[in-house]
mmCIF file of N, CA and C in Angstrom:
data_model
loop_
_atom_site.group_PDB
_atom_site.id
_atom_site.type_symbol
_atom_site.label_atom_id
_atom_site.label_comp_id
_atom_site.label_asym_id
_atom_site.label_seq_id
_atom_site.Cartn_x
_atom_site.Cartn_y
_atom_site.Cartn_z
ATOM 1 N N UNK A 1 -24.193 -24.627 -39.563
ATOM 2 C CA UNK A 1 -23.449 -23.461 -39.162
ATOM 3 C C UNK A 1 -22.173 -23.878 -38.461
ATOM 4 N N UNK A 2 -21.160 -22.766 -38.695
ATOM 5 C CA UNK A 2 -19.759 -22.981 -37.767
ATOM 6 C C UNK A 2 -19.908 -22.491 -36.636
ATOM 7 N N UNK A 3 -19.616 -23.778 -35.731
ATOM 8 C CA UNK A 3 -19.290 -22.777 -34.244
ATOM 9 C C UNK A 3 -18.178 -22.077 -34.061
ATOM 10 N N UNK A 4 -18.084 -21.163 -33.241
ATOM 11 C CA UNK A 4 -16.866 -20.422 -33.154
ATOM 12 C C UNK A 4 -15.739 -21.167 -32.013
ATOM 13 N N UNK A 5 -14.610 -20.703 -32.522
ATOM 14 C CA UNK A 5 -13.853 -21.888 -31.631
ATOM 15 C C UNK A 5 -13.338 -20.390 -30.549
ATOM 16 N N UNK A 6 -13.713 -20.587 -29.213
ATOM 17 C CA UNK A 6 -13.169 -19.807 -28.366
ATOM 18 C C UNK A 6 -11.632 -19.560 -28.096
ATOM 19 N N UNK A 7 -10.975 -18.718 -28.238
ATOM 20 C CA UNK A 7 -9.355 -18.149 -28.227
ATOM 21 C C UNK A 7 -9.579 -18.255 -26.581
ATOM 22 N N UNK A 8 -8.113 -18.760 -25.984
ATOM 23 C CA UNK A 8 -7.711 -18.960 -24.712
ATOM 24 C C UNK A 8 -6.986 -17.835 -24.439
ATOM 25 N N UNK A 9 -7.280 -17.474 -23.694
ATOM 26 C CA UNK A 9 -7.061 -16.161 -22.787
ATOM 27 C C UNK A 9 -5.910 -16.345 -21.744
ATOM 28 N N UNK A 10 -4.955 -15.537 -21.969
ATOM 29 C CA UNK A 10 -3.793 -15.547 -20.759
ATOM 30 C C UNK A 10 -4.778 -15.318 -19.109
ATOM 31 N N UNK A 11 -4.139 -15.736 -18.396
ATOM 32 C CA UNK A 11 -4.899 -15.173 -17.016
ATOM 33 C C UNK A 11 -4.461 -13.868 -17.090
ATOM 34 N N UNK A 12 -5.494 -13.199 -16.182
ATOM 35 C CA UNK A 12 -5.426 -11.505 -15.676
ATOM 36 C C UNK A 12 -4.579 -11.378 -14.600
ATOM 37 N N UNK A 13 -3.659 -10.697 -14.731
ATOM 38 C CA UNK A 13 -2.886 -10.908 -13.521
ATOM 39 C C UNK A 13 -3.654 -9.959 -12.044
ATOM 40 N N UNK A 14 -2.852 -10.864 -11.090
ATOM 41 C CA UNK A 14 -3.652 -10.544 -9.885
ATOM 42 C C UNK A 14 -3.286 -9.872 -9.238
ATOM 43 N N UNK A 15 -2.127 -9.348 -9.248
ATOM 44 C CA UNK A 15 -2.462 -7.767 -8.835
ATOM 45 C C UNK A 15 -1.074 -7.027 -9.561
ATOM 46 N N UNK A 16 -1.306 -5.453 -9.271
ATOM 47 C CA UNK A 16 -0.827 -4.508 -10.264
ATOM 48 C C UNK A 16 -0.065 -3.288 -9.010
ATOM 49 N N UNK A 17 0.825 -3.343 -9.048
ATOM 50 C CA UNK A 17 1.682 -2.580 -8.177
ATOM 51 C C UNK A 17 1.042 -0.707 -8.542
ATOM 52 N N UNK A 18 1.284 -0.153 -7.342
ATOM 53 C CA UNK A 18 0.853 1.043 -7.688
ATOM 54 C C UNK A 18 1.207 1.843 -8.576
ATOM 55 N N UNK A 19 2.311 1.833 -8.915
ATOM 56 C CA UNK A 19 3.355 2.408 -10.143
ATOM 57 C C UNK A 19 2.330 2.540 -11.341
ATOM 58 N N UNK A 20 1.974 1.038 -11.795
ATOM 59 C CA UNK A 20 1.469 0.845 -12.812
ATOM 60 C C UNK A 20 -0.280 1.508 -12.928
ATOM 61 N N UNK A 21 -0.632 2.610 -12.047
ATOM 62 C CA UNK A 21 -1.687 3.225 -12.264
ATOM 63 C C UNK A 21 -1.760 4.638 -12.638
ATOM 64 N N UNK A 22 -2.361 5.086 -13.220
ATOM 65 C CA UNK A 22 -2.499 6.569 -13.614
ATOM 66 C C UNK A 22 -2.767 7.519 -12.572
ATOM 67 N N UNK A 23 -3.968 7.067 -11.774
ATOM 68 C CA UNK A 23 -4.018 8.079 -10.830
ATOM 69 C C UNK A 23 -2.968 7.925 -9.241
ATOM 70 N N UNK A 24 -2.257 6.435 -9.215
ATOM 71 C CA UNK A 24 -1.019 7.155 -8.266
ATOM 72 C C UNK A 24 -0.060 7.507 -8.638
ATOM 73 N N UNK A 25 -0.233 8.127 -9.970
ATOM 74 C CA UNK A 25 1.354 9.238 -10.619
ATOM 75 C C UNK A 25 0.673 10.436 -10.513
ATOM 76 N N UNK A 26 -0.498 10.105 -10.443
ATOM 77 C CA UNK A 26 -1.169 12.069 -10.062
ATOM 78 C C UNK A 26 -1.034 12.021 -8.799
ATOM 79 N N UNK A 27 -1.327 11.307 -7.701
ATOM 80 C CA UNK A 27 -1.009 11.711 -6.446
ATOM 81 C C UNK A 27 0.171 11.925 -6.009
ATOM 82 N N UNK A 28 0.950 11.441 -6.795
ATOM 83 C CA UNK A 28 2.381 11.367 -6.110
ATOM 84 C C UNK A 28 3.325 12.531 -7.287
ATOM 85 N N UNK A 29 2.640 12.524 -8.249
ATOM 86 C CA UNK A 29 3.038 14.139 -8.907
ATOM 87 C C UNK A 29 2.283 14.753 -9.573
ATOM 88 N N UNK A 30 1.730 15.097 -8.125
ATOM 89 C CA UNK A 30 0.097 16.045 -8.883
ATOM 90 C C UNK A 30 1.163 17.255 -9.948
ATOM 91 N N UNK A 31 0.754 18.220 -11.119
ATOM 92 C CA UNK A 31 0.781 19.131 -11.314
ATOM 93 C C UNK A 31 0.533 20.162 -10.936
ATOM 94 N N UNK A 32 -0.261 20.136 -10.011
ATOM 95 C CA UNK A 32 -1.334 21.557 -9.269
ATOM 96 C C UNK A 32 -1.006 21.792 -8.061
ATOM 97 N N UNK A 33 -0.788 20.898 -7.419
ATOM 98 C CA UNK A 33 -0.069 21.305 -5.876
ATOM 99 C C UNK A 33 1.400 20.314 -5.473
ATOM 100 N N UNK A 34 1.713 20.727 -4.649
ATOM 101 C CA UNK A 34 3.116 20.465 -3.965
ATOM 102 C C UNK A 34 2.614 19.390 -3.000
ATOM 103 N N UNK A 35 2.738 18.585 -2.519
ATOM 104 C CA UNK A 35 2.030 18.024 -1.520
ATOM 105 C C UNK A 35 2.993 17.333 -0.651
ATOM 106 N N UNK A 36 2.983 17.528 1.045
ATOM 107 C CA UNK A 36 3.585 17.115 1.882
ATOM 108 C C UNK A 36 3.781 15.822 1.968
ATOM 109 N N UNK A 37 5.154 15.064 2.027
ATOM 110 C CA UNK A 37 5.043 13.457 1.811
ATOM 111 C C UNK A 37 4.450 12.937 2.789
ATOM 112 N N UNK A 38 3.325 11.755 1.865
ATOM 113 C CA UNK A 38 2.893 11.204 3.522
ATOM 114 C C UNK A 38 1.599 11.284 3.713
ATOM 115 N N UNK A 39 1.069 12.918 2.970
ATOM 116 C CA UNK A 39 -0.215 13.641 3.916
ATOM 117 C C UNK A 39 -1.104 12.682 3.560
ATOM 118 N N UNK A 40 -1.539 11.957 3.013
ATOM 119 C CA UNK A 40 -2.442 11.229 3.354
ATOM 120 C C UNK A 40 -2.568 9.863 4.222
ATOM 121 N N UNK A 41 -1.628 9.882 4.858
ATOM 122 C CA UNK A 41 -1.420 8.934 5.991
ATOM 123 C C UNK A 41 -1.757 9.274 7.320
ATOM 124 N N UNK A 42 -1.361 10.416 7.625
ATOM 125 C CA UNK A 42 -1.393 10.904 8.801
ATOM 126 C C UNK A 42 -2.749 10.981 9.364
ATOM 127 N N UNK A 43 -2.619 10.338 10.783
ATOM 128 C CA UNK A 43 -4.006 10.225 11.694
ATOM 129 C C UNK A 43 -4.661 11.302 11.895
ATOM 130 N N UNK A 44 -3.999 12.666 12.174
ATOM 131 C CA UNK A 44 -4.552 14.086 12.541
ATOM 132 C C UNK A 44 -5.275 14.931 10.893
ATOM 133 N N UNK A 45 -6.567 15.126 10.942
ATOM 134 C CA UNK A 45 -7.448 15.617 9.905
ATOM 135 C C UNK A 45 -7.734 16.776 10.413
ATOM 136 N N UNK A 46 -6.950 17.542 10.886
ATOM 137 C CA UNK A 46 -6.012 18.828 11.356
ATOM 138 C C UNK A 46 -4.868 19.039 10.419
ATOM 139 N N UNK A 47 -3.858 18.552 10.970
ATOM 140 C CA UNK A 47 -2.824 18.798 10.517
ATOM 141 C C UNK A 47 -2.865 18.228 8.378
ATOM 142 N N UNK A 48 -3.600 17.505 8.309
ATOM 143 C CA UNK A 48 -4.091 17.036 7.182
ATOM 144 C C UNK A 48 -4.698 18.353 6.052
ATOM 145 N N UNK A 49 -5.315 18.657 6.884
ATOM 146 C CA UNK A 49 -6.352 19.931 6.152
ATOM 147 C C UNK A 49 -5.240 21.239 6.056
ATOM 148 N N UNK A 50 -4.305 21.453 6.871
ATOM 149 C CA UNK A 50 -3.546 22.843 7.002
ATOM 150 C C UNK A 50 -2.648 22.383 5.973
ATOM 151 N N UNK A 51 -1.827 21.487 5.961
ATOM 152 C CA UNK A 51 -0.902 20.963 4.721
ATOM 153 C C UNK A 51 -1.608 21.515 3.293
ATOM 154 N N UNK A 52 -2.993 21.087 3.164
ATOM 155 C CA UNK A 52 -3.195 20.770 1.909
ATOM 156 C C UNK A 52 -3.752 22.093 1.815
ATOM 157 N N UNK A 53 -4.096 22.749 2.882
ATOM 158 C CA UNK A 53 -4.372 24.446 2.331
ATOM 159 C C UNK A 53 -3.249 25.377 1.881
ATOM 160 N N UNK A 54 -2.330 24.791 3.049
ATOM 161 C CA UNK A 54 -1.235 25.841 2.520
ATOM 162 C C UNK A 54 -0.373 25.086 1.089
ATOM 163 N N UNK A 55 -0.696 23.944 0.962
ATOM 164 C CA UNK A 55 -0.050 23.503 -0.565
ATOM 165 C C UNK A 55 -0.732 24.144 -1.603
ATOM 166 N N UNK A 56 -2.221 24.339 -1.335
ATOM 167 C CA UNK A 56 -3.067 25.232 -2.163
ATOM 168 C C UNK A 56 -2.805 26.592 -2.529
ATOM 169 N N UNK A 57 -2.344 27.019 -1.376
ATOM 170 C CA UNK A 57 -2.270 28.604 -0.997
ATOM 171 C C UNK A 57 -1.069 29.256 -2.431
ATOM 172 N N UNK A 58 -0.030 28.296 -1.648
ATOM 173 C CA UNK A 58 1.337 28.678 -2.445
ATOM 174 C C UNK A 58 1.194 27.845 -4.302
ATOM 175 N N UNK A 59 0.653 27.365 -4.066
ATOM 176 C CA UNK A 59 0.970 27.165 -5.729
ATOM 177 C C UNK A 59 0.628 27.915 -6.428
ATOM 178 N N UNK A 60 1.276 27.986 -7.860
ATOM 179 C CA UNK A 60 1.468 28.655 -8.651
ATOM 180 C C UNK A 60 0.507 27.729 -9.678
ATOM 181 N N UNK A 61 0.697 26.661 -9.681
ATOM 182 C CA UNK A 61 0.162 25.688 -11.005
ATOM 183 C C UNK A 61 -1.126 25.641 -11.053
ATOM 184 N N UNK A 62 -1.815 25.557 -9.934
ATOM 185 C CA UNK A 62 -3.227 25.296 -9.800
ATOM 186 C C UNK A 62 -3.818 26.048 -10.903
ATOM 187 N N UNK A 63 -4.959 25.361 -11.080
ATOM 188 C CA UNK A 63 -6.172 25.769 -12.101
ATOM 189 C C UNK A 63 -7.236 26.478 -11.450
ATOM 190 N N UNK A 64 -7.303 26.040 -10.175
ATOM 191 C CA UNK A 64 -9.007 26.519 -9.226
ATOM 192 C C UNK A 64 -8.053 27.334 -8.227
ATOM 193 N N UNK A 65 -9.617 27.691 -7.621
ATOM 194 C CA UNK A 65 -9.027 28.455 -6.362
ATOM 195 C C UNK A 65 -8.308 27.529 -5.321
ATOM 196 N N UNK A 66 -7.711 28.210 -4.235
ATOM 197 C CA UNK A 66 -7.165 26.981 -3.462
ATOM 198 C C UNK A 66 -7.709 26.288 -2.718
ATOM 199 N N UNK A 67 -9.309 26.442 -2.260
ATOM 200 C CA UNK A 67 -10.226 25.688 -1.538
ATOM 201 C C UNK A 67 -10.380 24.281 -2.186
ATOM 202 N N UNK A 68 -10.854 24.785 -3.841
ATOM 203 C CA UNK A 68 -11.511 23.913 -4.694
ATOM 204 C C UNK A 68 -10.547 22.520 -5.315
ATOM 205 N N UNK A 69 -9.334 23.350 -5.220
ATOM 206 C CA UNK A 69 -7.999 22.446 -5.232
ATOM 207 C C UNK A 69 -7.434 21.565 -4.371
ATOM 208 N N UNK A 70 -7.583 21.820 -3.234
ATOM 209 C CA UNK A 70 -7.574 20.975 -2.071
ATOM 210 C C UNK A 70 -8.540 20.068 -1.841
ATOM 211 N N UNK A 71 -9.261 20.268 -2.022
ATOM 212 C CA UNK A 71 -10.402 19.110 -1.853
ATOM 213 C C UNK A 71 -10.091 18.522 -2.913
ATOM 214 N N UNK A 72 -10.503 19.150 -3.810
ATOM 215 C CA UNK A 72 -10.167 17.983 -5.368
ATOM 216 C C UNK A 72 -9.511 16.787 -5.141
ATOM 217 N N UNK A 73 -7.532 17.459 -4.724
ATOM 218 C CA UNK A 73 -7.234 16.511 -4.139
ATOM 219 C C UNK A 73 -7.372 15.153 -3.170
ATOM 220 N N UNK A 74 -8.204 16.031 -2.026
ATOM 221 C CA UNK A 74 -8.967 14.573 -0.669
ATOM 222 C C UNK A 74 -9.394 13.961 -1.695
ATOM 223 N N UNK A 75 -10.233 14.749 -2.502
ATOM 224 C CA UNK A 75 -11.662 13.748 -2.751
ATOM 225 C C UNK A 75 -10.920 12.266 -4.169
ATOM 226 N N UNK A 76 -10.252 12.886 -4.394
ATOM 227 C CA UNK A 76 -9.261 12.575 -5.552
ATOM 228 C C UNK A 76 -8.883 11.119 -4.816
ATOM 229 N N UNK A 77 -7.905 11.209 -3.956
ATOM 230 C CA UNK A 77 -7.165 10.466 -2.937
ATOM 231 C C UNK A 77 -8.376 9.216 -2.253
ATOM 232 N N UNK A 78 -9.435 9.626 -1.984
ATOM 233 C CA UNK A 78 -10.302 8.588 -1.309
ATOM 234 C C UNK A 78 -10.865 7.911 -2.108
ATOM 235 N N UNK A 79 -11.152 8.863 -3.560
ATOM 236 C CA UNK A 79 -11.901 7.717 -4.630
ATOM 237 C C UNK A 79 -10.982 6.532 -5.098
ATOM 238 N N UNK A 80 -10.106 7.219 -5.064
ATOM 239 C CA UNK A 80 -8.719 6.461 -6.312
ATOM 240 C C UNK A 80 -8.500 5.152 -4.516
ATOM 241 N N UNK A 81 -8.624 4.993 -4.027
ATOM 242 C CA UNK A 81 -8.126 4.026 -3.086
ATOM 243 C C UNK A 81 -9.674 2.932 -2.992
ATOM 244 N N UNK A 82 -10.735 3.957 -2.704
ATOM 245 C CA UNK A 82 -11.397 2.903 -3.019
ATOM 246 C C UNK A 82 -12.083 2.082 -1.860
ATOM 247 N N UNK A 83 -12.594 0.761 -2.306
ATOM 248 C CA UNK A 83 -13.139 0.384 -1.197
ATOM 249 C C UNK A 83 -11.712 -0.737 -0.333
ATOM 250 N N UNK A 84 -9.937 -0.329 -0.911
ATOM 251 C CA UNK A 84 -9.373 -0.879 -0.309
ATOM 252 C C UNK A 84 -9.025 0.042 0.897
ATOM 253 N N UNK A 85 -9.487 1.353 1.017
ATOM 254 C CA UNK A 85 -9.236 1.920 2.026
ATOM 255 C C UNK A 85 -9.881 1.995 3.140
ATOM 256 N N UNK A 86 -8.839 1.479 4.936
ATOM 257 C CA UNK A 86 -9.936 0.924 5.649
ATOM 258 C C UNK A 86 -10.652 1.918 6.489
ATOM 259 N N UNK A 87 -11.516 1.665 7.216
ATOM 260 C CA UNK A 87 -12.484 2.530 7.633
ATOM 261 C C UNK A 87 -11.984 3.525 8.137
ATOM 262 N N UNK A 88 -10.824 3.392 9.096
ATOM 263 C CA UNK A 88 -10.357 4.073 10.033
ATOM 264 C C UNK A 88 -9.434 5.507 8.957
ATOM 265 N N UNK A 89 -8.874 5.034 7.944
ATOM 266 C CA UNK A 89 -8.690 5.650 7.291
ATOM 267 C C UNK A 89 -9.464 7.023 6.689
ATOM 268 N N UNK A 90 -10.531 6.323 6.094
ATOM 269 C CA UNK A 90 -11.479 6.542 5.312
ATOM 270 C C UNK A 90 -12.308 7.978 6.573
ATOM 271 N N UNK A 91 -12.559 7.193 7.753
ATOM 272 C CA UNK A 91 -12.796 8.283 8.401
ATOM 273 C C UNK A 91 -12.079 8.977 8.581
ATOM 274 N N UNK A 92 -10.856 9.213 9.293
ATOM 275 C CA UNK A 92 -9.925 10.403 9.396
ATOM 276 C C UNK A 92 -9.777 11.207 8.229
ATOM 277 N N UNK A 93 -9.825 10.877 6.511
ATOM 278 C CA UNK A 93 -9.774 11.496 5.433
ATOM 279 C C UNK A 93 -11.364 12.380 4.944
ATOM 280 N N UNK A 94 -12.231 11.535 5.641
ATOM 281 C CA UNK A 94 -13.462 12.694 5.868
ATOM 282 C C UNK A 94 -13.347 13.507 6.514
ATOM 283 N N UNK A 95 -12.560 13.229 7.545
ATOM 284 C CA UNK A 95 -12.944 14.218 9.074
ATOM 285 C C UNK A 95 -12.220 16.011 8.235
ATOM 286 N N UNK A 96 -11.148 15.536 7.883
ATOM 287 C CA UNK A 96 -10.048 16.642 7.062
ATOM 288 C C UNK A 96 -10.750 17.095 6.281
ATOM 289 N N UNK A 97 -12.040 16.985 5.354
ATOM 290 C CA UNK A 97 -12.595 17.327 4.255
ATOM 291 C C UNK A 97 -13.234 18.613 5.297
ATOM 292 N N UNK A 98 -13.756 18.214 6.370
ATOM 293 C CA UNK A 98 -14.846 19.535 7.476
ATOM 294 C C UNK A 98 -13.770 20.464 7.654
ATOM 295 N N UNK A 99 -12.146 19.777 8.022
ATOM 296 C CA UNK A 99 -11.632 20.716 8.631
ATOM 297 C C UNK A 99 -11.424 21.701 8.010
ATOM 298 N N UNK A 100 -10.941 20.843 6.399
ATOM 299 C CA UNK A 100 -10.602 22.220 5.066
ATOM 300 C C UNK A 100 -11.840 23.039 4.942
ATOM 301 N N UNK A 101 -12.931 22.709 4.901
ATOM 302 C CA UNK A 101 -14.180 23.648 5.057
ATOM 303 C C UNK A 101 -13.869 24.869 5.986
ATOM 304 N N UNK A 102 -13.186 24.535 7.513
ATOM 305 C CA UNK A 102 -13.673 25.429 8.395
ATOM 306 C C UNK A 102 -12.194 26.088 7.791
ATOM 307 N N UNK A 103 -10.784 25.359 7.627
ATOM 308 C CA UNK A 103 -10.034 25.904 7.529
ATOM 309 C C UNK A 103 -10.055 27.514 6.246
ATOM 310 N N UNK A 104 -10.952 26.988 5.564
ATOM 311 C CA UNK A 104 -11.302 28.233 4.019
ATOM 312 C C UNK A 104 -12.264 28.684 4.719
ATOM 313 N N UNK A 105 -13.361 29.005 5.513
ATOM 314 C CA UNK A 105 -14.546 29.924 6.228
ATOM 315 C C UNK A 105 -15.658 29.425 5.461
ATOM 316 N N UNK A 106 -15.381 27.858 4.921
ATOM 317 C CA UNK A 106 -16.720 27.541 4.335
ATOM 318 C C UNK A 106 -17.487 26.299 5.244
ATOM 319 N N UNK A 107 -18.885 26.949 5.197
ATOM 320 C CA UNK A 107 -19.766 26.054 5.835
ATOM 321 C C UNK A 107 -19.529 24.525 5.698
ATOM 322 N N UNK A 108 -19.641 23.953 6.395
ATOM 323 C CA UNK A 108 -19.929 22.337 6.352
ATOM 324 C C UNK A 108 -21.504 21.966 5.631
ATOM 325 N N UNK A 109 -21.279 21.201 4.934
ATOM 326 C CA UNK A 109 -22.644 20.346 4.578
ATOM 327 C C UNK A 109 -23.391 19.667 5.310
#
């Protein structure tokens, strides 16, 4: 029998600027909401949650209601970052998920 002769492989490059991803051209031009530059940086998961309600509120584009749209977004934003996002982060972007709850009159889980 013939062995197969293995094809050499370019290396994978080691890393990939954000540009070059799909989901940070949705964050950075979602279709569905307007979004305050930044908002996901900011330490206050207050001021975090009111941004992204009232980006909800006023759009026109959205598909869902504006609760369901806003979160989409958080939840959108924390997956797509991943386990490079650090804790401190990661917590303050939960904390905003309760606030948008209380901010729409919906229960917390």
């Amino acid at each position: 029998m013939a062995q197969r002769q293995l094809k050499s492989r370019a290396p994978a490059k080691s890393s990939k600027t954000a540009t070059n991803y799909w989901s940070g051209e949705v964050t950075r031009h979602s279709n569905a909401l307007d979004l305050d530059a930044g908002v996901f940086t900011w330490d206050d998961p207050v001021k975090i949650a009111r941004s992204l309600k009232r980006s909800a509120e006023v759009s026109a584009r959205r598909k869902a209601a504006p609760f369901r749209s806003a979160m989409s977004m958080l939840t959108f934003y924390i997956n797509r970052a991943g386990k490079d996002l650090p804790e401190a982060r990661r917590q303050a972007l939960e904390q905003a998920k309760d606030e948008l709850r209380k901010a729409f009159g919906r229960t917390p889980h």
